[in-house]
Coordinates of C-alpha atoms in Angstrom, one line a residue:
Chain N
M1 CA 0.1 0.0 0.2
L2 CA 2.8 2.5 1.2
A3 CA 4.7 1.4 -1.8
H4 CA 1.9 2.5 -4.3
F5 CA 1.1 5.3 -2.3
T6 CA 1.4 8.0 -5.0
N7 CA -0.3 5.5 -7.4
V8 CA -3.1 5.6 -4.9
I9 CA -3.3 9.2 -4.4
T10 CA -3.5 9.6 -8.3
V11 CA -6.4 7.0 -8.6
F12 CA -8.1 8.7 -5.8
L13 CA -7.9 12.3 -7.5
M14 CA -8.9 10.8 -10.7
V15 CA -12.1 9.3 -9.3
A16 CA -13.2 11.7 -7.1
G17 CA -12.8 14.3 -10.0
L18 CA -14.9 12.2 -12.3
F19 CA -17.4 11.5 -9.3
I20 CA -17.8 15.4 -8.8
I21 CA -18.5 16.2 -12.4
T22 CA -21.3 13.3 -12.4
A23 CA -22.6 14.1 -9.3
R24 CA -22.6 17.9 -8.8
G25 CA -25.1 20.0 -10.7
N26 CA -23.5 23.6 -10.2
L27 CA -21.4 24.3 -13.1
I28 CA -18.7 25.6 -11.0
K29 CA -18.5 22.6 -8.9
K30 CA -18.2 20.6 -12.3
L31 CA -15.2 22.3 -13.5
V32 CA -13.5 22.0 -9.9
G33 CA -14.2 18.3 -10.6
L34 CA -12.5 18.4 -14.0
S35 CA -9.6 20.3 -12.9
L36 CA -9.2 17.8 -10.2
F37 CA -9.6 14.8 -12.8
Q38 CA -6.9 16.5 -15.0
T39 CA -4.5 17.2 -12.2
S40 CA -4.6 13.5 -11.4
V41 CA -3.2 12.8 -14.5
Y42 CA -0.2 15.2 -14.0
L43 CA 0.7 12.9 -11.3
L44 CA 0.6 9.9 -13.4
Y45 CA 2.9 11.2 -15.8
I46 CA 5.4 12.7 -13.3
T47 CA 5.6 10.0 -10.5
P48 CA 7.4 7.6 -12.7
G49 CA 9.3 10.0 -14.0
K50 CA 11.2 11.0 -10.6
L51 CA 13.8 8.8 -9.2
I52 CA 14.8 9.1 -5.5
G53 CA 18.2 10.5 -5.2
G54 CA 18.1 11.1 -9.0
T55 CA 19.1 14.9 -10.1
A56 CA 18.1 16.7 -13.1
P57 CA 19.8 15.3 -16.2
I58 CA 23.3 17.2 -16.0
L59 CA 26.1 15.3 -17.7
S60 CA 28.7 15.1 -14.9
P61 CA 31.0 12.4 -13.5
A62 CA 29.3 13.1 -9.8
Y63 CA 25.9 12.1 -10.6
T64 CA 24.9 8.8 -12.2
V65 CA 21.3 8.5 -11.5
Y66 CA 19.1 10.8 -13.3
S67 CA 15.3 11.7 -13.2
N68 CA 13.6 11.5 -16.6
P69 CA 12.7 15.0 -17.6
L70 CA 10.7 14.4 -20.4
P71 CA 7.2 13.9 -18.4
H72 CA 8.0 17.0 -16.8
V73 CA 8.1 19.1 -20.3
L74 CA 4.7 17.1 -21.3
I75 CA 2.9 18.1 -18.0
L76 CA 3.7 21.5 -18.5
T77 CA 2.1 21.9 -21.7
A78 CA -0.8 19.7 -20.0
I79 CA -1.0 22.4 -17.4
V80 CA -1.6 24.9 -20.1
V81 CA -4.3 22.8 -21.6
G82 CA -5.6 22.4 -18.1
V83 CA -5.6 25.9 -17.4
S84 CA -7.1 27.5 -20.7
T85 CA -9.8 24.5 -20.1
L86 CA -10.7 25.9 -16.6
A87 CA -10.4 29.3 -17.6
L88 CA -12.9 29.0 -20.7
G89 CA -15.2 26.7 -18.7
L90 CA -15.7 29.7 -16.0
A91 CA -15.8 32.4 -19.0
L92 CA -19.2 29.9 -20.1
T93 CA -20.2 29.9 -16.8
V94 CA -20.3 33.6 -16.6
R95 CA -21.9 34.0 -19.8
I96 CA -24.4 31.1 -18.9
R97 CA -25.4 33.2 -15.5
E98 CA -25.9 36.5 -17.6
A99 CA -28.5 34.3 -19.8
Y100 CA -30.1 32.3 -17.6
G101 CA -29.6 33.9 -14.2
S102 CA -28.6 30.6 -12.5
I103 CA -25.7 28.1 -12.6
E104 CA -27.3 25.1 -11.7
E105 CA -28.0 22.4 -14.1
D106 CA -31.3 21.5 -13.1
E107 CA -32.6 25.1 -13.3
I108 CA -31.2 25.8 -16.6
L109 CA -32.7 22.5 -18.1
A110 CA -36.1 23.5 -16.9
L111 CA -35.7 26.9 -18.3
D112 CA -34.8 25.4 -21.5
H113 CA -37.7 23.0 -21.4
S114 CA -40.2 25.9 -20.9
V115 CA -38.6 27.5 -23.8
E116 CA -39.2 24.7 -25.9
D117 CA -42.6 24.1 -24.9
D118 CA -43.6 27.7 -25.8
E119 CA -41.8 27.1 -29.3
A120 CA -44.1 24.0 -29.7
R121 CA -47.3 26.2 -28.7
E122 CA -46.1 29.2 -30.8
S123 CA -45.7 26.9 -33.8
H124 CA -48.9 24.7 -33.6
Chain L
M1 CA 13.0 23.9 -53.8
A2 CA 13.8 24.2 -50.0
L3 CA 10.2 25.3 -49.2
A4 CA 8.8 22.1 -50.8
Q5 CA 10.7 20.0 -48.3
H6 CA 8.7 22.1 -45.5
L7 CA 5.2 21.6 -46.8
P8 CA 3.9 19.2 -43.9
A9 CA 5.5 21.8 -41.3
L10 CA 3.9 24.7 -43.3
Q11 CA 0.2 22.7 -43.3
V12 CA -0.2 23.2 -39.7
I13 CA 2.0 26.5 -39.2
L14 CA 0.2 28.9 -41.6
P15 CA -3.3 28.4 -40.0
L16 CA -1.5 28.6 -36.4
I17 CA 0.1 31.9 -37.5
S18 CA -3.4 33.1 -39.3
A19 CA -4.9 32.9 -36.0
P20 CA -3.0 35.4 -33.8
L21 CA -2.5 37.8 -36.9
A22 CA -6.3 37.9 -37.2
I23 CA -6.4 38.9 -33.4
L24 CA -3.9 41.4 -33.7
F25 CA -5.9 43.2 -36.7
R26 CA -9.0 43.2 -34.7
R27 CA -11.2 43.8 -37.7
A28 CA -13.2 41.3 -39.7
G29 CA -11.7 42.3 -43.3
P30 CA -8.2 41.6 -42.6
A31 CA -9.0 38.7 -40.2
F32 CA -11.0 37.0 -42.6
L33 CA -8.5 37.4 -45.7
I34 CA -5.9 36.1 -43.4
V35 CA -7.5 32.9 -42.3
T36 CA -9.2 32.4 -45.4
A37 CA -5.7 32.6 -47.3
A38 CA -4.3 30.3 -44.7
A39 CA -7.0 27.9 -45.6
W40 CA -6.8 28.0 -49.4
L41 CA -3.0 27.7 -48.9
S42 CA -3.3 25.0 -46.6
F43 CA -5.9 23.3 -49.0
A44 CA -3.3 23.6 -51.9
I45 CA -0.4 22.2 -49.7
A46 CA -2.6 19.2 -48.5
I47 CA -3.3 18.4 -52.4
A48 CA 0.6 18.6 -52.9
L49 CA 1.2 16.3 -50.1
F50 CA -1.3 13.7 -51.2
L51 CA 0.1 13.7 -54.6
Q52 CA 3.5 13.3 -53.2
V53 CA 2.3 10.4 -50.8
D54 CA 0.4 8.9 -54.0
A55 CA 4.1 9.1 -55.9
S56 CA 6.5 7.9 -53.0
G57 CA 4.6 6.6 -50.4
L58 CA 5.5 8.0 -47.3
I59 CA 6.8 11.3 -45.9
S60 CA 8.5 11.7 -42.9
Y61 CA 9.1 15.1 -41.6
P62 CA 11.3 16.0 -38.5
M63 CA 10.0 19.0 -36.9
G64 CA 12.7 21.4 -36.2
N65 CA 15.1 18.9 -37.8
W66 CA 15.1 17.0 -34.4
Q67 CA 15.3 13.3 -35.5
P68 CA 12.7 11.0 -34.4
P69 CA 12.0 9.3 -32.3
W70 CA 13.2 12.2 -30.1
G71 CA 11.6 14.8 -31.8
I72 CA 8.3 15.3 -33.2
E73 CA 7.8 13.6 -36.5
Y74 CA 4.9 14.5 -38.9
R75 CA 4.4 11.2 -40.8
L76 CA 2.1 11.2 -44.0
D77 CA 1.0 8.0 -45.2
R78 CA -2.2 7.3 -47.7
L79 CA -4.7 7.6 -44.7
N80 CA -3.8 11.1 -43.5
S81 CA -3.0 12.7 -46.7
F82 CA -6.4 12.1 -47.6
M83 CA -7.7 13.2 -44.5
L84 CA -5.7 16.3 -44.9
V85 CA -7.5 17.0 -48.2
L86 CA -11.0 16.6 -46.4
V87 CA -10.3 18.7 -43.6
S88 CA -8.4 21.6 -45.5
G89 CA -10.8 21.7 -48.2
M90 CA -13.9 21.7 -45.8
A91 CA -12.0 24.7 -44.1
A92 CA -11.5 26.5 -47.7
I93 CA -15.3 25.9 -48.7
V94 CA -16.6 26.9 -45.3
L95 CA -14.7 30.1 -44.7
P96 CA -16.1 32.1 -47.6
Y97 CA -19.2 31.1 -46.3
A98 CA -18.9 32.2 -42.8
R99 CA -18.6 35.7 -43.8
G100 CA -21.9 35.9 -45.5
S101 CA -23.5 33.7 -42.6
I102 CA -21.9 35.0 -39.4
E103 CA -23.2 38.5 -40.3
R104 CA -26.7 37.7 -38.8
E105 CA -25.7 35.3 -36.2
I106 CA -22.3 37.1 -34.4
P107 CA -22.0 40.7 -33.5
H108 CA -19.9 42.5 -36.0
E109 CA -17.0 43.6 -33.3
S110 CA -16.4 39.6 -32.5
H111 CA -15.9 38.6 -36.2
Y112 CA -12.3 38.6 -36.3
M113 CA -12.2 36.4 -33.0
F114 CA -14.6 34.0 -34.9
Y115 CA -12.0 33.7 -37.8
A116 CA -8.9 33.5 -35.2
M117 CA -11.2 30.5 -33.7
L118 CA -11.9 29.0 -36.8
G119 CA -8.3 29.0 -37.9
L120 CA -7.3 27.6 -34.7
C121 CA -9.7 24.7 -35.2
L122 CA -8.2 24.0 -38.6
T123 CA -4.7 24.1 -36.9
G124 CA -5.7 21.5 -34.3
L125 CA -7.5 19.3 -36.7
L126 CA -4.7 19.2 -39.4
G127 CA -2.5 18.9 -36.6
I128 CA -4.3 15.6 -35.1
V129 CA -4.2 14.3 -38.5
I130 CA -0.6 14.9 -39.8
T131 CA 1.2 14.4 -36.4
G132 CA 3.5 11.2 -35.7
D133 CA 3.7 11.5 -32.1
A134 CA 1.3 10.6 -29.4
F135 CA 1.5 13.7 -26.9
N136 CA 1.1 16.0 -30.0
L137 CA -1.5 14.5 -30.9
F138 CA -3.4 15.3 -27.7
V139 CA -2.1 19.0 -27.8
F140 CA -3.6 19.4 -31.2
L141 CA -6.6 17.7 -29.9
E142 CA -7.0 20.4 -27.4
V143 CA -6.3 23.1 -29.5
S144 CA -9.1 22.0 -31.7
S145 CA -11.4 21.1 -29.0
L146 CA -11.0 24.7 -26.9
S147 CA -11.4 26.5 -30.3
T148 CA -14.7 24.4 -31.3
Y149 CA -16.2 25.2 -27.6
V150 CA -15.5 28.9 -28.2
L151 CA -17.2 28.7 -31.8
I152 CA -20.3 26.7 -30.7
A153 CA -21.0 29.0 -27.8
M154 CA -20.9 31.8 -30.4
G155 CA -24.4 30.9 -31.6
R156 CA -27.0 33.4 -31.0
D157 CA -29.5 31.1 -28.9
R158 CA -28.4 30.7 -25.1
R159 CA -28.6 27.4 -25.4
A160 CA -25.3 27.6 -27.6
L161 CA -23.7 28.4 -24.3
T162 CA -24.9 25.2 -22.4
A163 CA -24.3 23.2 -25.6
A164 CA -20.7 24.5 -25.6
Y165 CA -20.3 23.9 -22.0
Q166 CA -21.7 20.4 -21.9
Y167 CA -19.1 19.6 -24.8
L168 CA -16.3 21.1 -22.9
I169 CA -16.9 18.8 -19.9
M170 CA -17.5 15.8 -22.1
G171 CA -14.7 16.5 -24.6
S172 CA -12.0 17.5 -21.6
I173 CA -13.1 13.9 -20.1
G174 CA -12.7 12.4 -23.3
A175 CA -9.2 14.3 -23.9
T176 CA -8.0 13.6 -20.4
F177 CA -8.8 9.9 -21.0
I178 CA -6.8 9.9 -24.1
V179 CA -3.6 11.5 -22.3
I180 CA -4.0 8.8 -19.7
G181 CA -3.8 6.1 -22.3
I182 CA -0.8 7.7 -23.9
G183 CA 0.7 8.1 -20.2
F184 CA 0.3 4.1 -20.0
L185 CA 1.7 3.6 -23.6
Y186 CA 4.6 5.9 -22.7
L187 CA 5.6 4.5 -19.1
M188 CA 5.4 0.9 -20.6
T189 CA 7.2 1.6 -24.2
G190 CA 9.5 4.6 -23.3
T191 CA 8.7 6.4 -26.3
L192 CA 6.0 9.0 -27.8
N193 CA 6.7 8.3 -31.4
L194 CA 3.7 6.1 -32.7
A195 CA 6.1 4.4 -35.2
D196 CA 8.7 3.8 -32.8
M197 CA 6.0 2.6 -30.4
V198 CA 4.6 0.1 -33.1
P199 CA 7.3 -2.9 -32.3
R200 CA 7.4 -1.9 -28.5
V201 CA 3.8 -2.0 -28.1
A202 CA 3.5 -5.5 -29.7
V203 CA 5.3 -6.6 -26.5
I204 CA 3.3 -5.1 -23.9
E205 CA 0.0 -4.9 -25.5
S206 CA -1.3 -8.1 -23.6
S207 CA -0.3 -6.7 -20.2
R208 CA -2.4 -5.0 -17.8
P209 CA -1.2 -1.4 -18.4
G210 CA -1.2 -2.2 -22.2
L211 CA -4.8 -3.4 -22.1
A212 CA -5.6 -0.3 -20.0
A213 CA -4.0 2.0 -22.1
L214 CA -6.1 0.4 -25.1
A215 CA -9.3 1.1 -22.9
F216 CA -8.7 4.5 -21.8
I217 CA -7.8 5.5 -25.5
S218 CA -11.1 3.8 -27.0
V219 CA -13.2 5.5 -24.6
G220 CA -11.5 8.9 -24.6
V221 CA -11.5 8.8 -28.8
S222 CA -14.9 7.5 -28.9
L223 CA -16.4 10.3 -26.7
K224 CA -14.8 12.8 -29.4
V225 CA -16.4 10.6 -32.2
A226 CA -19.7 10.7 -30.8
L227 CA -20.0 6.8 -31.0
F228 CA -23.3 5.7 -29.7
P229 CA -24.1 6.2 -26.6
L230 CA -21.4 8.5 -26.3
H231 CA -23.1 11.0 -28.5
Q232 CA -25.0 13.2 -26.1
W233 CA -22.7 16.6 -26.7
L234 CA -23.0 16.1 -30.4
P235 CA -27.0 17.0 -31.2
N236 CA -27.3 20.0 -28.8
A237 CA -23.8 21.5 -30.0
Y238 CA -24.6 21.3 -34.1
T239 CA -28.0 22.8 -33.4
Y240 CA -27.1 26.0 -31.5
A241 CA -23.7 26.5 -33.0
P242 CA -23.7 29.0 -36.0
S243 CA -24.3 27.8 -39.3
S244 CA -20.8 27.8 -40.4
V245 CA -19.5 26.1 -37.5
S246 CA -22.1 23.3 -37.5
A247 CA -21.5 22.7 -41.0
F248 CA -17.5 22.6 -40.4
L249 CA -17.6 20.6 -37.4
A250 CA -20.2 17.8 -38.8
A251 CA -17.4 17.6 -41.9
T252 CA -14.5 17.5 -40.0
A253 CA -14.4 17.3 -35.9
T254 CA -15.9 13.8 -35.7
K255 CA -14.1 12.6 -38.8
V256 CA -10.7 13.4 -37.5
A257 CA -11.5 11.6 -34.2
L258 CA -12.4 8.8 -36.5
Y259 CA -9.0 9.1 -37.7
A260 CA -7.3 8.7 -34.5
L261 CA -9.6 6.0 -33.7
I262 CA -8.3 3.9 -36.9
R263 CA -4.5 5.1 -36.3
F264 CA -4.6 3.7 -32.6
Y265 CA -6.6 0.6 -33.6
F266 CA -4.8 -0.1 -36.5
T267 CA -1.3 1.2 -36.4
V268 CA -0.2 1.6 -32.9
F269 CA -1.8 -1.5 -31.4
G270 CA -2.3 -3.4 -34.6
D271 CA -5.6 -4.8 -35.7
N272 CA -4.4 -8.6 -35.4
F273 CA -4.4 -7.8 -31.8
V274 CA -7.4 -5.4 -31.4
F275 CA -9.7 -7.2 -33.4
G276 CA -8.2 -10.7 -33.3
K277 CA -7.5 -11.4 -29.9
L278 CA -10.0 -8.9 -28.0
P279 CA -13.8 -9.0 -28.1
L280 CA -13.7 -5.6 -29.5
P281 CA -15.0 -6.5 -32.9
E282 CA -18.5 -7.6 -31.4
F283 CA -18.4 -4.9 -28.8
M284 CA -18.0 -2.3 -31.8
L285 CA -20.5 -4.1 -34.2
I286 CA -23.0 -3.6 -31.4
L287 CA -22.7 -0.1 -30.6
S288 CA -22.5 0.5 -34.4
L289 CA -25.9 -1.2 -34.9
F290 CA -27.2 0.9 -32.1
A291 CA -26.0 4.0 -33.6
M292 CA -27.4 3.3 -37.2
L293 CA -30.8 2.2 -36.1
F294 CA -31.5 4.4 -32.5
A295 CA -30.0 7.5 -34.1
N296 CA -31.8 7.4 -37.3
A297 CA -34.9 6.8 -35.9
I298 CA -34.5 9.4 -33.3
A299 CA -33.7 11.4 -36.1
I300 CA -36.9 11.1 -37.8
F301 CA -39.1 12.6 -34.9
Q302 CA -37.0 15.8 -34.3
D303 CA -39.0 19.3 -35.1
N304 CA -35.8 21.2 -35.8
L305 CA -33.9 20.3 -39.2
K306 CA -30.5 21.1 -37.7
R307 CA -31.2 18.7 -34.9
L308 CA -32.4 15.8 -37.4
F309 CA -29.4 15.9 -39.4
A310 CA -27.2 16.0 -36.2
Y311 CA -29.0 12.9 -35.3
S312 CA -28.2 11.7 -38.5
S313 CA -24.9 11.9 -38.0
V314 CA -24.4 9.8 -35.1
G315 CA -26.3 7.4 -37.3
Q316 CA -23.5 7.7 -40.0
I317 CA -20.9 7.5 -37.6
G318 CA -22.2 4.1 -36.7
Y319 CA -21.8 2.9 -40.6
I320 CA -17.8 4.1 -40.1
T321 CA -17.4 2.1 -37.1
L322 CA -19.1 -1.0 -38.6
G323 CA -16.8 -1.2 -41.3
L324 CA -14.2 -0.9 -39.1
S325 CA -15.3 -3.6 -36.9
F326 CA -15.0 -6.0 -40.1
D327 CA -11.2 -5.6 -40.0
S328 CA -10.8 -6.0 -43.8
V329 CA -9.7 -4.2 -46.5
H330 CA -13.4 -3.6 -48.0
G331 CA -14.6 -2.9 -44.6
V332 CA -11.8 -0.4 -43.3
G333 CA -11.9 1.1 -47.3
A334 CA -15.3 1.7 -47.1
S335 CA -15.3 3.6 -43.4
I336 CA -12.5 5.9 -44.9
M337 CA -14.4 6.6 -47.8
H338 CA -17.7 7.1 -45.7
L339 CA -15.6 9.4 -43.6
F340 CA -15.1 11.7 -46.8
N341 CA -18.6 11.1 -48.6
H342 CA -20.5 11.6 -45.5
G343 CA -18.3 14.7 -44.3
V344 CA -18.8 16.4 -47.7
A345 CA -22.8 15.6 -48.0
K346 CA -23.5 16.7 -44.2
G347 CA -21.5 19.3 -44.6
A348 CA -23.4 20.8 -47.8
I349 CA -26.6 19.9 -45.9
F350 CA -25.6 22.2 -43.0
L351 CA -24.6 25.1 -45.4
L352 CA -27.8 25.0 -47.6
I353 CA -30.0 25.0 -44.3
G354 CA -27.6 27.8 -42.8
G355 CA -28.3 29.7 -46.1
A356 CA -32.1 29.3 -45.5
V357 CA -32.1 30.3 -41.7
A358 CA -30.2 33.3 -43.0
R359 CA -32.8 34.4 -45.4
M360 CA -35.5 34.1 -42.9
T361 CA -33.5 36.1 -40.4
T362 CA -34.9 39.4 -40.0
R363 CA -32.4 42.1 -39.2
Q364 CA -31.5 42.5 -35.5
A365 CA -33.3 39.4 -34.5
A366 CA -32.1 36.2 -33.2
P367 CA -32.0 33.8 -36.5
P368 CA -35.1 31.3 -36.4
A369 CA -34.8 27.7 -35.7
P370 CA -35.2 26.0 -39.0
T371 CA -38.3 23.7 -37.9
F372 CA -40.4 22.0 -40.0
E373 CA -43.2 24.5 -39.4
R374 CA -40.8 27.4 -40.6
I375 CA -39.9 25.5 -43.8
A376 CA -43.2 24.3 -45.2
G377 CA -43.6 25.0 -48.6
L378 CA -39.9 26.4 -48.8
S379 CA -39.3 24.8 -52.3
K380 CA -41.4 27.7 -54.0
A381 CA -39.5 30.5 -52.4
M382 CA -35.8 28.7 -52.5
P383 CA -35.7 26.0 -55.1
L384 CA -32.2 25.6 -55.4
T385 CA -31.6 25.3 -51.5
C386 CA -34.3 22.8 -51.3
F387 CA -33.2 20.7 -54.0
G388 CA -29.6 20.8 -53.0
V389 CA -30.6 19.4 -49.4
V390 CA -32.6 16.9 -51.1
L391 CA -29.4 15.6 -53.0
G392 CA -27.5 15.7 -50.0
G393 CA -30.3 13.5 -48.5
L394 CA -30.1 11.0 -51.0
S395 CA -26.5 10.7 -50.4
L396 CA -27.3 9.9 -46.8
I397 CA -29.8 7.2 -47.6
G398 CA -27.1 5.8 -50.1
V399 CA -29.1 6.1 -53.6
P400 CA -26.8 5.4 -56.6
G401 CA -25.4 8.0 -58.1
T402 CA -24.5 9.9 -55.1
A403 CA -21.1 9.4 -53.2
G404 CA -22.9 8.1 -50.3
F405 CA -23.9 4.9 -52.4
V406 CA -20.3 3.9 -53.0
S407 CA -19.2 3.8 -49.6
K408 CA -22.3 1.8 -48.5
W409 CA -21.9 -0.4 -51.4
Y410 CA -18.4 -1.3 -50.1
L411 CA -19.8 -1.6 -46.8
V412 CA -22.3 -4.4 -47.7
L413 CA -19.8 -6.1 -49.8
A414 CA -17.5 -6.1 -46.7
A415 CA -20.5 -7.6 -44.8
M416 CA -21.2 -10.1 -47.3
E417 CA -17.3 -11.1 -47.3
K418 CA -17.7 -11.9 -44.0
G419 CA -21.2 -14.1 -44.6
Q420 CA -22.7 -11.8 -42.3
W421 CA -25.9 -11.4 -44.6
W422 CA -28.3 -10.2 -41.6
L423 CA -26.0 -7.1 -41.4
V424 CA -27.0 -6.2 -44.6
G425 CA -30.4 -6.3 -43.8
A426 CA -29.7 -3.8 -40.8
I427 CA -27.8 -1.6 -43.6
L428 CA -30.9 -1.6 -45.5
V429 CA -33.3 -1.0 -42.5
S430 CA -31.0 1.8 -41.4
S431 CA -31.1 3.0 -44.9
L432 CA -34.9 3.3 -45.1
L433 CA -34.6 5.5 -41.7
A434 CA -32.7 7.7 -43.5
V435 CA -35.5 7.8 -46.3
A436 CA -38.0 8.5 -43.6
Y437 CA -36.3 11.9 -42.3
V438 CA -35.3 12.8 -45.9
W439 CA -38.8 12.5 -46.6
R440 CA -40.1 14.6 -44.0
F441 CA -38.1 17.2 -45.5
V442 CA -39.5 16.8 -49.0
E443 CA -43.0 16.4 -47.7
A444 CA -42.7 19.8 -45.5
A445 CA -40.9 21.7 -48.3
Y446 CA -42.5 20.7 -51.6
F447 CA -45.7 19.6 -50.4
R448 CA -47.1 22.0 -47.7
A449 CA -48.3 25.2 -47.9
P450 CA -46.5 28.1 -46.8
P451 CA -47.4 29.3 -43.3
A452 CA -49.8 32.1 -43.4
G453 CA -47.5 35.0 -42.0
R454 CA -44.6 34.4 -43.8
E455 CA -43.7 36.7 -46.7
T456 CA -42.5 34.9 -49.7
G457 CA -38.9 35.2 -49.7
K458 CA -36.6 34.7 -52.1
E459 CA -33.9 32.3 -52.8
A460 CA -30.8 31.9 -50.1
P461 CA -28.2 34.6 -50.6
F462 CA -26.0 33.2 -53.6
A463 CA -22.5 33.9 -51.2
L464 CA -24.2 31.4 -48.8
L465 CA -25.8 29.1 -51.6
I466 CA -22.5 28.5 -53.8
P467 CA -20.6 26.7 -51.1
G468 CA -23.3 24.7 -50.3
W469 CA -23.7 23.6 -54.1
L470 CA -20.3 23.0 -54.8
L471 CA -20.0 20.6 -52.2
I472 CA -23.3 18.8 -53.4
L473 CA -21.7 18.6 -56.7
A474 CA -18.7 17.3 -55.1
T475 CA -20.9 14.4 -53.7
L476 CA -22.6 13.7 -56.9
W477 CA -19.0 13.7 -58.8
F478 CA -17.7 11.6 -56.2
G479 CA -20.5 9.2 -56.7
L480 CA -19.8 8.7 -60.3
D481 CA -16.3 9.0 -60.2
T482 CA -14.8 6.9 -57.6
S483 CA -11.3 6.9 -58.6
F484 CA -10.0 9.5 -56.1
T485 CA -12.0 8.3 -53.1
A486 CA -12.3 4.6 -53.3
G487 CA -8.7 4.5 -54.4
A488 CA -7.5 6.4 -51.8
A489 CA -9.9 5.0 -49.0
L490 CA -9.0 1.2 -50.2
D491 CA -5.0 1.8 -50.7
A492 CA -5.2 3.2 -47.6
A493 CA -7.0 0.2 -46.0
Q494 CA -4.2 -2.0 -47.7
Q495 CA -1.9 -0.1 -45.9
L496 CA -3.6 -0.6 -42.3
V497 CA -5.0 -4.1 -42.5
H498 CA -3.2 -6.9 -41.5
S499 CA 0.0 -4.9 -41.8
G500 CA 2.0 -7.5 -39.9
N501 CA 2.1 -6.8 -36.3

């Protein structure tokens, strides 16, 4: 259990994030879940790249154990992607709040349905 | 010439640069010119690359001259050179259309951002197709996805916002699943280059991380493909997005995701493993049948034309995955052909409907939803638009003489090769469902009287009619002359199916 500590944390964050996305109706909370889910992937990549006692990959006779730098670089990109997704999600939430006056999924759906009913009545 | 060597890089970089330039100009006119020029140039490059691959077989381009497998490699074979032509060609046709169409849909001051987003979306889609690097594929996927969310949210109806939000959540889950899968592959093989991965994946594919990678990638890509039952985001997104965006996405976005699925299944994991040793063909067959029958049936009962054709897209994706599940040259060839043929026909239909909506839009008001009541008797006011939609519909049904017939013919051929006659029946039934929803359009547009209040409008604006009709003519052309589509698709299938590992 302890040997797989980082893996356990990774999977916990992953599942917790997915759970929040599906279980919460608040658009902000959903985004929190999404961020948590994406963050867990950063750990998935980075932890295997780190060797205990390893240094940055600098060629020197003094060091023999190196950490793999590639996962870190990849995750830098993934963090940028995660930040932009979150920013865009929040921007959309602001616009939704302006248009609907709510950020609760069920209230928004109810508003949409009432509009659809009106449209149907108009056309008949 | 030195420049000719760098065509694979320019293919992606031109639209990529066009986006920030469009933002810098902050005006609709220059932004439109820059992004359209980039799209046209990248279409020309795609054709040049297609011909080059046709002649020489394979192009490998080391990005920044960092040699693969360490650097990022752009790798072109029959399959993705064909896809590049589809994606960049659709962009080249949709952009001139967008200029006229967004006039009534998007406030004038944000037009330049619309063009920038379309440029970025094109960049991402082309990048997914051309790259030979797994992580690069993920990054391009996110570039295209994020710009797609913005484009959908630009629709005038407020439901465009919720559709974009819903797609953002689903799409990000899908992309994250893909990056988890790629992470497992990287951990097990130590490489991100797809070609370099192939022999190493062959060793580990049956291990648990290998299977987990396959599972995560399958689910993630299927979300982007909108494979039934992961299609929930699609109908709303296509319905409420601006017309030009609906057309561009319907023709390219799901198709590029399907390309990624083919790439991972047939190249990286190898079809002998994915379809030979795992129960995936059966699984895919069942999902495809559900898509073909259910989604097409749901389409019949839609009131809004855009939503009807969105559900029809989900159904048509079923044909494509059905072809893949056969794992034969004809089956996979039919899928690749149908990618192209359906993209062209569905793009045309959305463009034409958008033209009709634009004509029905009065100044300042939000564009009306194209419901059956509104389009009643439309053929008298807009004969060309209606006739075009009908021809596109015939291609969706698969009537001989249209492109849809050719791909369906190969699909039926593949089913018969497998001795699965009942599948031929299923394809027929789903085609009949398509007949039903196309007939609903014919009935409303040609046989119903126009609603009393509607002024007898004119034909859709020509700037919007011509791009749609160009695609309709392409549909008819590829229905008669199959040397380009069938030739390229079968060649690509030959390269993919049972290629050794």
